[in-house]
Short mmCIF file of C-alpha atoms and ligand atoms in Angstrom, two decimals:
data_model
loop_
_atom_site.label_atom_id
_atom_site.label_comp_id
_atom_site.label_asym_id
_atom_site.label_seq_id
_atom_site.Cartn_x
_atom_site.Cartn_y
_atom_site.Cartn_z
CA MET A 36 14.62 32.31 -63.97
CA LEU A 37 15.58 34.03 -60.74
CA ASP A 38 12.14 33.64 -59.17
CA GLY A 39 11.69 35.63 -56.01
CA ASN A 40 14.13 38.32 -57.10
CA LYS A 41 12.95 41.77 -58.05
CA VAL A 42 11.65 42.02 -61.61
CA LEU A 43 13.22 43.86 -64.53
CA PHE A 44 11.55 44.62 -67.87
CA SER A 45 12.94 46.27 -70.97
CA GLY A 46 12.43 46.19 -74.70
CA MET A 47 13.86 47.30 -77.99
CA GLN A 48 12.40 47.86 -81.43
CA ALA A 49 13.57 45.76 -84.34
CA THR A 50 13.36 48.67 -86.75
CA GLY A 51 16.38 50.02 -88.58
CA ASN A 52 19.95 49.03 -87.82
CA LEU A 53 20.74 48.98 -84.12
CA THR A 54 23.30 51.58 -83.12
CA LEU A 55 26.03 51.91 -80.55
CA GLY A 56 23.53 54.11 -78.64
CA ASN A 57 21.17 51.14 -78.26
CA TYR A 58 24.04 49.00 -77.05
CA LEU A 59 25.69 51.40 -74.60
CA GLY A 60 22.45 53.00 -73.40
CA ALA A 61 20.50 49.77 -72.94
CA LEU A 62 21.70 46.31 -74.00
CA LYS A 63 25.04 46.51 -72.18
CA ASN A 64 23.27 47.34 -68.89
CA TRP A 65 20.71 44.60 -69.47
CA VAL A 66 23.51 42.06 -69.41
CA THR A 67 25.05 43.32 -66.16
CA LEU A 68 21.67 43.36 -64.40
CA CYS A 69 20.83 39.74 -65.26
CA ASP A 70 22.32 38.28 -62.09
CA GLU A 71 20.38 40.56 -59.83
CA TYR A 72 16.86 40.52 -61.27
CA GLN A 73 14.24 38.26 -62.76
CA CYS A 74 14.50 39.72 -66.29
CA PHE A 75 12.05 40.05 -69.18
CA TYR A 76 13.55 41.38 -72.41
CA SER A 77 11.13 41.83 -75.25
CA VAL A 78 11.46 42.45 -78.98
CA VAL A 79 8.68 45.01 -79.14
CA ASP A 80 7.20 44.34 -82.58
CA LEU A 81 3.76 45.78 -81.70
CA HIS A 82 5.46 49.15 -81.24
CA SER A 83 7.25 48.82 -84.57
CA ILE A 84 4.11 48.93 -86.70
CA THR A 85 3.28 52.46 -85.48
CA VAL A 86 5.36 53.39 -88.53
CA ARG A 87 5.01 51.46 -91.79
CA GLN A 88 7.21 48.38 -92.05
CA ASP A 89 8.03 45.92 -94.77
CA PRO A 90 6.56 42.67 -93.28
CA ALA A 91 9.34 40.31 -94.39
CA GLU A 92 11.99 42.76 -93.25
CA LEU A 93 10.33 43.25 -89.84
CA ARG A 94 10.15 39.49 -89.29
CA LYS A 95 13.82 39.09 -90.17
CA ARG A 96 14.93 41.99 -88.00
CA ALA A 97 12.88 40.75 -85.04
CA ARG A 98 14.64 37.40 -85.14
CA ASN A 99 18.03 39.06 -85.56
CA LEU A 100 17.35 41.25 -82.55
CA LEU A 101 16.40 38.32 -80.36
CA THR A 102 19.59 36.57 -81.49
CA LEU A 103 21.56 39.70 -80.62
CA TYR A 104 20.15 39.72 -77.09
CA ILE A 105 21.63 36.25 -76.61
CA ALA A 106 24.90 37.20 -78.34
CA ALA A 107 25.24 40.14 -75.94
CA GLY A 108 25.35 37.66 -73.08
CA ILE A 109 21.76 37.27 -71.86
CA ASP A 110 21.13 33.62 -71.03
CA PRO A 111 17.65 32.56 -72.27
CA GLU A 112 17.54 29.75 -69.71
CA LYS A 113 17.76 32.20 -66.82
CA ASN A 114 15.97 35.19 -68.40
CA CYS A 115 12.94 35.59 -70.59
CA LEU A 116 13.65 36.78 -74.16
CA TYR A 117 10.54 36.90 -76.32
CA TYR A 118 8.49 38.61 -79.01
CA GLN A 119 5.89 41.06 -77.69
CA SER A 120 3.42 39.91 -80.38
CA HIS A 121 3.55 36.34 -79.01
CA VAL A 122 2.01 37.46 -75.72
CA PRO A 123 -1.53 38.82 -76.34
CA GLY A 124 -1.64 40.24 -72.80
CA HIS A 125 0.38 43.28 -73.91
CA ALA A 126 -2.33 44.49 -76.28
CA GLU A 127 -5.13 43.55 -73.87
CA LEU A 128 -3.65 45.45 -70.94
CA ALA A 129 -2.81 48.39 -73.22
CA TRP A 130 -6.50 48.68 -74.10
CA ILE A 131 -7.48 48.80 -70.42
CA LEU A 132 -4.75 51.33 -69.60
CA ASN A 133 -5.85 53.50 -72.54
CA CYS A 134 -9.00 54.08 -70.54
CA PHE A 135 -6.89 55.40 -67.65
CA THR A 136 -4.69 57.74 -69.68
CA TYR A 137 -5.55 61.29 -70.69
CA MET A 138 -5.20 62.81 -74.14
CA GLY A 139 -3.48 65.81 -72.54
CA GLU A 140 -0.77 63.58 -71.06
CA LEU A 141 -0.09 61.88 -74.38
CA ASN A 142 -0.05 65.23 -76.18
CA ARG A 143 2.94 66.27 -74.09
CA MET A 144 5.15 63.34 -75.17
CA THR A 145 8.16 64.70 -77.04
CA GLN A 146 8.76 61.44 -78.92
CA PHE A 147 5.22 61.60 -80.30
CA LYS A 148 5.79 65.18 -81.47
CA ASP A 149 9.09 64.21 -83.13
CA LYS A 150 7.65 61.12 -84.82
CA ALA A 151 4.51 62.92 -85.92
CA ALA A 152 6.68 65.57 -87.57
CA LYS A 153 8.77 62.90 -89.27
CA HIS A 154 5.80 60.79 -90.45
CA ALA A 155 3.33 63.59 -91.20
CA ASP A 156 1.50 61.39 -93.72
CA ASN A 157 0.78 58.68 -91.13
CA ILE A 158 0.00 60.12 -87.70
CA ASN A 159 -2.00 57.10 -86.59
CA ALA A 160 -3.68 56.47 -83.24
CA GLY A 161 -1.07 53.81 -82.41
CA LEU A 162 1.69 56.39 -82.62
CA PHE A 163 -0.26 58.55 -80.19
CA THR A 164 -0.99 55.79 -77.68
CA TYR A 165 2.49 54.23 -78.03
CA PRO A 166 3.46 55.16 -74.42
CA VAL A 167 0.37 53.34 -73.09
CA LEU A 168 1.50 50.12 -74.77
CA MET A 169 4.89 50.69 -73.21
CA ALA A 170 3.24 51.10 -69.80
CA ALA A 171 1.36 47.84 -70.41
CA ASP A 172 4.65 46.05 -71.24
CA ILE A 173 6.21 47.14 -67.98
CA LEU A 174 3.21 46.80 -65.65
CA LEU A 175 2.20 43.40 -67.02
CA TYR A 176 5.29 41.84 -65.40
CA GLN A 177 5.10 43.94 -62.22
CA ALA A 178 8.57 45.28 -63.04
CA ASP A 179 10.49 47.03 -60.28
CA VAL A 180 13.14 48.41 -62.60
CA VAL A 181 13.38 49.37 -66.28
CA PRO A 182 16.84 49.96 -67.77
CA VAL A 183 16.63 52.49 -70.63
CA GLY A 184 18.52 55.33 -72.27
CA LYS A 185 17.62 58.89 -71.29
CA ASP A 186 15.33 59.35 -74.31
CA GLN A 187 12.79 56.96 -72.71
CA LEU A 188 12.54 58.69 -69.34
CA GLN A 189 9.38 60.60 -70.20
CA HIS A 190 7.67 57.31 -71.11
CA LEU A 191 8.74 55.85 -67.77
CA GLU A 192 7.24 58.85 -66.01
CA ILE A 193 3.84 58.38 -67.68
CA THR A 194 4.00 54.65 -66.86
CA ARG A 195 4.43 55.51 -63.19
CA ASP A 196 1.54 58.01 -63.37
CA ILE A 197 -0.78 55.45 -64.96
CA ALA A 198 0.18 52.78 -62.38
CA GLN A 199 -0.37 55.15 -59.47
CA ARG A 200 -3.70 56.32 -60.87
CA PHE A 201 -4.90 52.75 -61.31
CA ASN A 202 -3.67 51.73 -57.85
CA ALA A 203 -5.43 54.72 -56.27
CA ILE A 204 -8.75 53.43 -57.61
CA TYR A 205 -8.37 49.64 -57.26
CA GLY A 206 -5.76 49.08 -54.55
CA ASP A 207 -2.17 47.92 -55.01
CA VAL A 208 -2.48 46.17 -58.34
CA PHE A 209 0.71 47.37 -60.06
CA THR A 210 4.29 47.71 -58.89
CA VAL A 211 5.37 51.29 -59.62
CA PRO A 212 8.60 50.91 -61.65
CA GLU A 213 11.83 52.88 -61.37
CA PRO A 214 13.98 53.72 -64.39
CA TYR A 215 17.59 52.51 -64.40
CA ILE A 216 20.02 54.76 -66.24
CA GLY A 217 23.61 53.51 -66.66
CA LYS A 218 26.55 55.56 -65.40
CA ALA A 219 28.00 56.04 -68.88
CA GLY A 220 26.39 55.97 -72.32
CA ALA A 221 22.81 56.94 -71.36
CA LYS A 222 22.64 59.42 -74.22
CA ILE A 223 25.00 58.79 -77.11
CA MET A 224 24.87 61.58 -79.68
CA SER A 225 25.32 61.55 -83.46
CA LEU A 226 28.98 61.67 -84.57
CA GLN A 227 28.02 64.21 -87.21
CA ASN A 228 25.78 66.38 -85.06
CA PRO A 229 26.46 66.12 -81.33
CA GLU A 230 23.26 68.05 -80.54
CA LYS A 231 21.18 65.15 -81.90
CA LYS A 232 20.90 61.64 -80.42
CA MET A 233 22.50 58.77 -82.34
CA SER A 234 19.54 57.11 -83.99
CA LYS A 235 18.65 54.08 -86.11
CA SER A 236 16.66 56.36 -88.40
CA ASP A 237 19.34 58.99 -89.07
CA GLU A 238 19.65 59.62 -92.82
CA ASN A 239 23.38 60.26 -92.51
CA PRO A 240 25.05 56.85 -91.92
CA ASN A 241 28.27 58.58 -90.78
CA GLY A 242 26.45 59.92 -87.72
CA SER A 243 25.81 56.44 -86.30
CA ILE A 244 27.93 53.43 -85.50
CA TYR A 245 25.86 50.36 -86.37
CA LEU A 246 26.40 47.27 -84.29
CA MET A 247 27.32 45.26 -87.37
CA ASP A 248 29.79 47.83 -88.80
CA ASP A 249 33.19 46.29 -89.56
CA PRO A 250 36.32 47.62 -87.79
CA ASP A 251 37.49 49.75 -90.75
CA THR A 252 34.10 51.43 -91.03
CA ILE A 253 34.03 52.11 -87.29
CA ILE A 254 37.51 53.69 -87.29
CA ARG A 255 36.69 55.73 -90.40
CA LYS A 256 33.47 57.10 -88.83
CA PHE A 257 35.32 58.12 -85.66
CA LYS A 258 38.08 59.82 -87.69
CA ARG A 259 35.37 61.88 -89.39
CA ALA A 260 33.49 62.68 -86.16
CA VAL A 261 32.65 66.36 -85.72
CA THR A 262 34.63 68.00 -82.91
CA ASP A 263 35.72 71.62 -82.34
CA SER A 264 38.76 73.89 -82.58
CA GLU A 265 39.73 73.75 -78.88
CA ALA A 266 42.15 70.89 -79.56
CA ALA A 267 41.95 69.67 -75.95
CA VAL A 268 40.30 66.47 -74.69
CA ARG A 269 38.10 68.04 -72.00
CA TYR A 270 34.70 66.92 -70.70
CA ARG A 271 32.84 70.24 -71.03
CA GLU A 272 29.39 71.45 -72.14
CA GLU A 273 31.05 73.80 -74.64
CA GLN A 274 32.65 70.83 -76.43
CA PRO A 275 29.65 68.55 -77.17
CA GLY A 276 31.46 66.53 -79.85
CA ILE A 277 34.44 65.67 -77.63
CA ARG A 278 32.15 65.15 -74.65
CA ASN A 279 30.21 62.56 -76.65
CA LEU A 280 33.42 60.79 -77.67
CA ILE A 281 34.54 60.75 -74.02
CA ASP A 282 31.16 59.26 -73.05
CA ILE A 283 31.60 56.52 -75.65
CA TYR A 284 35.18 55.85 -74.56
CA CYS A 285 34.18 55.64 -70.89
CA ALA A 286 31.23 53.34 -71.59
CA CYS A 287 33.49 51.00 -73.59
CA THR A 288 36.52 50.98 -71.30
CA GLY A 289 35.00 51.54 -67.85
CA LYS A 290 37.24 54.59 -67.34
CA THR A 291 35.95 57.88 -65.91
CA PRO A 292 35.96 61.23 -67.79
CA GLU A 293 38.69 62.50 -65.42
CA GLU A 294 40.91 59.51 -66.15
CA THR A 295 40.32 60.02 -69.86
CA GLU A 296 41.25 63.71 -69.68
CA ARG A 297 44.50 62.77 -67.91
CA GLU A 298 45.26 59.98 -70.39
CA PHE A 299 44.96 62.34 -73.37
CA ASP A 300 46.41 65.46 -71.76
CA GLY A 301 48.55 67.27 -74.32
CA ARG A 302 47.62 64.85 -77.12
CA GLY A 303 45.68 65.80 -80.24
CA TYR A 304 42.19 64.82 -81.40
CA GLY A 305 43.65 62.40 -83.97
CA ASP A 306 45.09 60.16 -81.26
CA PHE A 307 41.96 60.37 -79.17
CA LYS A 308 39.56 59.57 -82.02
CA MET A 309 41.66 56.53 -82.92
CA ALA A 310 41.57 55.30 -79.31
CA VAL A 311 37.79 55.75 -79.12
CA GLY A 312 37.37 53.83 -82.39
CA GLU A 313 39.56 51.00 -81.13
CA SER A 314 37.69 50.79 -77.83
CA VAL A 315 34.42 50.42 -79.75
CA VAL A 316 35.87 47.74 -82.05
CA ALA A 317 37.08 45.84 -78.96
CA VAL A 318 33.49 45.77 -77.64
CA LEU A 319 31.64 45.09 -80.90
CA LYS A 320 33.90 42.49 -82.52
CA PRO A 321 33.23 39.68 -80.02
CA LEU A 322 29.53 40.56 -80.08
CA GLN A 323 29.47 40.27 -83.88
CA GLU A 324 31.28 36.92 -83.77
CA ARG A 325 28.88 35.42 -81.25
CA TYR A 326 25.94 36.79 -83.24
CA GLU A 327 27.19 35.20 -86.48
CA ALA A 328 27.65 31.82 -84.79
CA LEU A 329 24.26 31.87 -83.08
CA GLY A 330 22.44 32.86 -86.27
CA LYS A 331 23.48 29.52 -87.79
CA ASN A 332 21.84 27.60 -84.96
CA LYS A 333 18.26 27.80 -86.19
CA ASP A 334 16.81 25.06 -83.97
CA TYR A 335 18.23 26.60 -80.84
CA ILE A 336 16.78 30.04 -81.61
CA ASP A 337 13.40 28.47 -82.46
CA LYS A 338 13.41 26.67 -79.12
CA VAL A 339 14.19 29.90 -77.25
CA ILE A 340 11.36 31.69 -79.07
CA LYS A 341 8.83 29.00 -78.23
CA GLU A 342 9.79 28.33 -74.61
CA ASN A 343 10.40 31.93 -73.61
CA GLY A 344 7.19 33.12 -75.26
CA GLU A 345 5.24 30.61 -73.16
CA LYS A 346 7.10 31.63 -70.02
CA ALA A 347 6.34 35.32 -70.62
CA ALA A 348 2.66 34.56 -71.29
CA TYR A 349 2.39 32.70 -67.99
CA PHE A 350 3.59 35.72 -65.98
CA ALA A 351 1.65 38.20 -68.11
CA ASN A 352 -1.62 36.33 -67.61
CA LYS A 353 -1.31 36.44 -63.86
CA THR A 354 -1.41 40.26 -63.88
CA LEU A 355 -3.95 40.46 -66.68
CA ARG A 356 -6.48 38.25 -64.90
CA LYS A 357 -6.13 40.32 -61.74
CA VAL A 358 -6.66 43.58 -63.66
CA GLN A 359 -9.65 42.20 -65.58
CA LYS A 360 -11.28 41.23 -62.31
CA LYS A 361 -10.58 44.61 -60.73
CA VAL A 362 -12.18 46.58 -63.57
CA GLY A 363 -15.27 44.35 -63.51
CA PHE A 364 -14.97 41.92 -66.43
CA PRO A 365 -16.95 38.69 -65.85
CA GLU A 366 -15.02 35.69 -64.53
CA ARG A 367 -14.24 32.87 -66.96
CA VAL A 368 -16.35 29.73 -66.62
CA ARG A 369 -14.04 26.69 -66.27
P1 TYM B 47 14.36 51.92 -78.94
O1 TYM B 47 14.20 50.65 -79.71
O2 TYM B 47 14.29 53.21 -79.67
O3 TYM B 47 15.73 51.90 -78.16
C1 TYM B 47 16.12 50.78 -77.37
C2 TYM B 47 16.91 51.25 -76.16
O4 TYM B 47 18.07 51.97 -76.59
C3 TYM B 47 18.14 53.23 -75.93
N1 TYM B 47 18.75 54.21 -76.84
C4 TYM B 47 19.81 54.97 -76.53
N2 TYM B 47 20.55 55.07 -75.41
C5 TYM B 47 21.60 55.93 -75.43
N3 TYM B 47 21.91 56.72 -76.48
C6 TYM B 47 21.19 56.66 -77.63
N4 TYM B 47 21.52 57.41 -78.68
C7 TYM B 47 20.08 55.75 -77.68
N5 TYM B 47 19.17 55.44 -78.64
C8 TYM B 47 18.36 54.50 -78.10
C9 TYM B 47 16.68 53.58 -75.62
O5 TYM B 47 16.58 54.51 -74.56
C10 TYM B 47 16.11 52.23 -75.26
O6 TYM B 47 16.37 51.91 -73.91
N6 TYM B 47 9.92 52.52 -76.81
C11 TYM B 47 11.19 51.83 -76.69
C12 TYM B 47 11.05 50.32 -76.60
C13 TYM B 47 10.14 49.84 -75.52
C14 TYM B 47 10.43 49.75 -74.14
C15 TYM B 47 9.26 49.22 -73.54
C16 TYM B 47 11.54 50.08 -73.38
C17 TYM B 47 8.87 49.36 -75.70
N7 TYM B 47 8.35 49.00 -74.51
C18 TYM B 47 9.20 49.02 -72.17
C19 TYM B 47 11.47 49.86 -72.01
C20 TYM B 47 10.31 49.34 -71.42
C21 TYM B 47 12.03 52.14 -77.89
O7 TYM B 47 11.53 52.46 -78.93
O8 TYM B 47 13.35 51.93 -77.71
#
């Protein structure tokens, strides 16, 4: 690991099929930041059980997600890729931070309101205190930076508030983290409803590109993407469907919206949608191939899980012990 460098933490849930939004908004940036930071990337399975999961399915998806992190280009020798549930410090610190977080703050979280509406039959306490566990994830590693999509910014804000509150009482215990939002792709919208974010849990599969979609499916979904009647490839608020497609195209090709407008000046939506689809296939196909190959290497993945889990626990314990001492828990007898 790049010891001595600034620290980065981020995580992803292994629930549902990962979408292009997860990749462009998060995973892609994780890879580019690896050389600069000491990175911790977690499969956040504790967060996943805030909604009901099939146990066997969750276990399988968690492993697949960890494999995908590696397939995306994150080297597990230089970075720490691990399961949140393998490091007990996350839950322990979350408990302590719960006692420094106000109900009123949690009540304002828009993701809680959305999820509570969606899972009205199971509004459990974990769903409510979800952002506190997220704060624990980040603060446990003293992260300086947290790369996320825009939908997680409110959770980053509460993390900063909790850290500052704790520090004001006990001294400089936690690093106060900054969010990192990528230049392109920070909020990818549904292809069927550009007012709604592209989401793993969307009931309409045509609204999302899943990371394991084959090329034909990807092209077909882009051909069907909702646009407008302006018939011009322009990056404007009034054209949310086209704007979203431009965002996707830019995130996949590295071009700017202005360059894209010039490239498709005078050309129809058909051409543009095809080009966006092809740019996505060009990004996802190599990822899928590496993922398939890695999945077959069971021993290697097992080794990563074991070694990286231990590495994460080592760093986590350093912060946890310090926090336990600060709040007044008795020292361990050795
Ligand atoms: P999750 O699993 O919902 O999403 C993982 C990452 O993908 C980003 N993302 C998107 N970005 C752009 N456009 C979209 N349509 C889109 N959909 C998702 C998310 O912003 C996120 O970065 N609570 C978190 C996981 C988490 C975490 C953490 C993240 C737990 N602890 C600590 C950072 C730090 C979540 O459910 O992400």
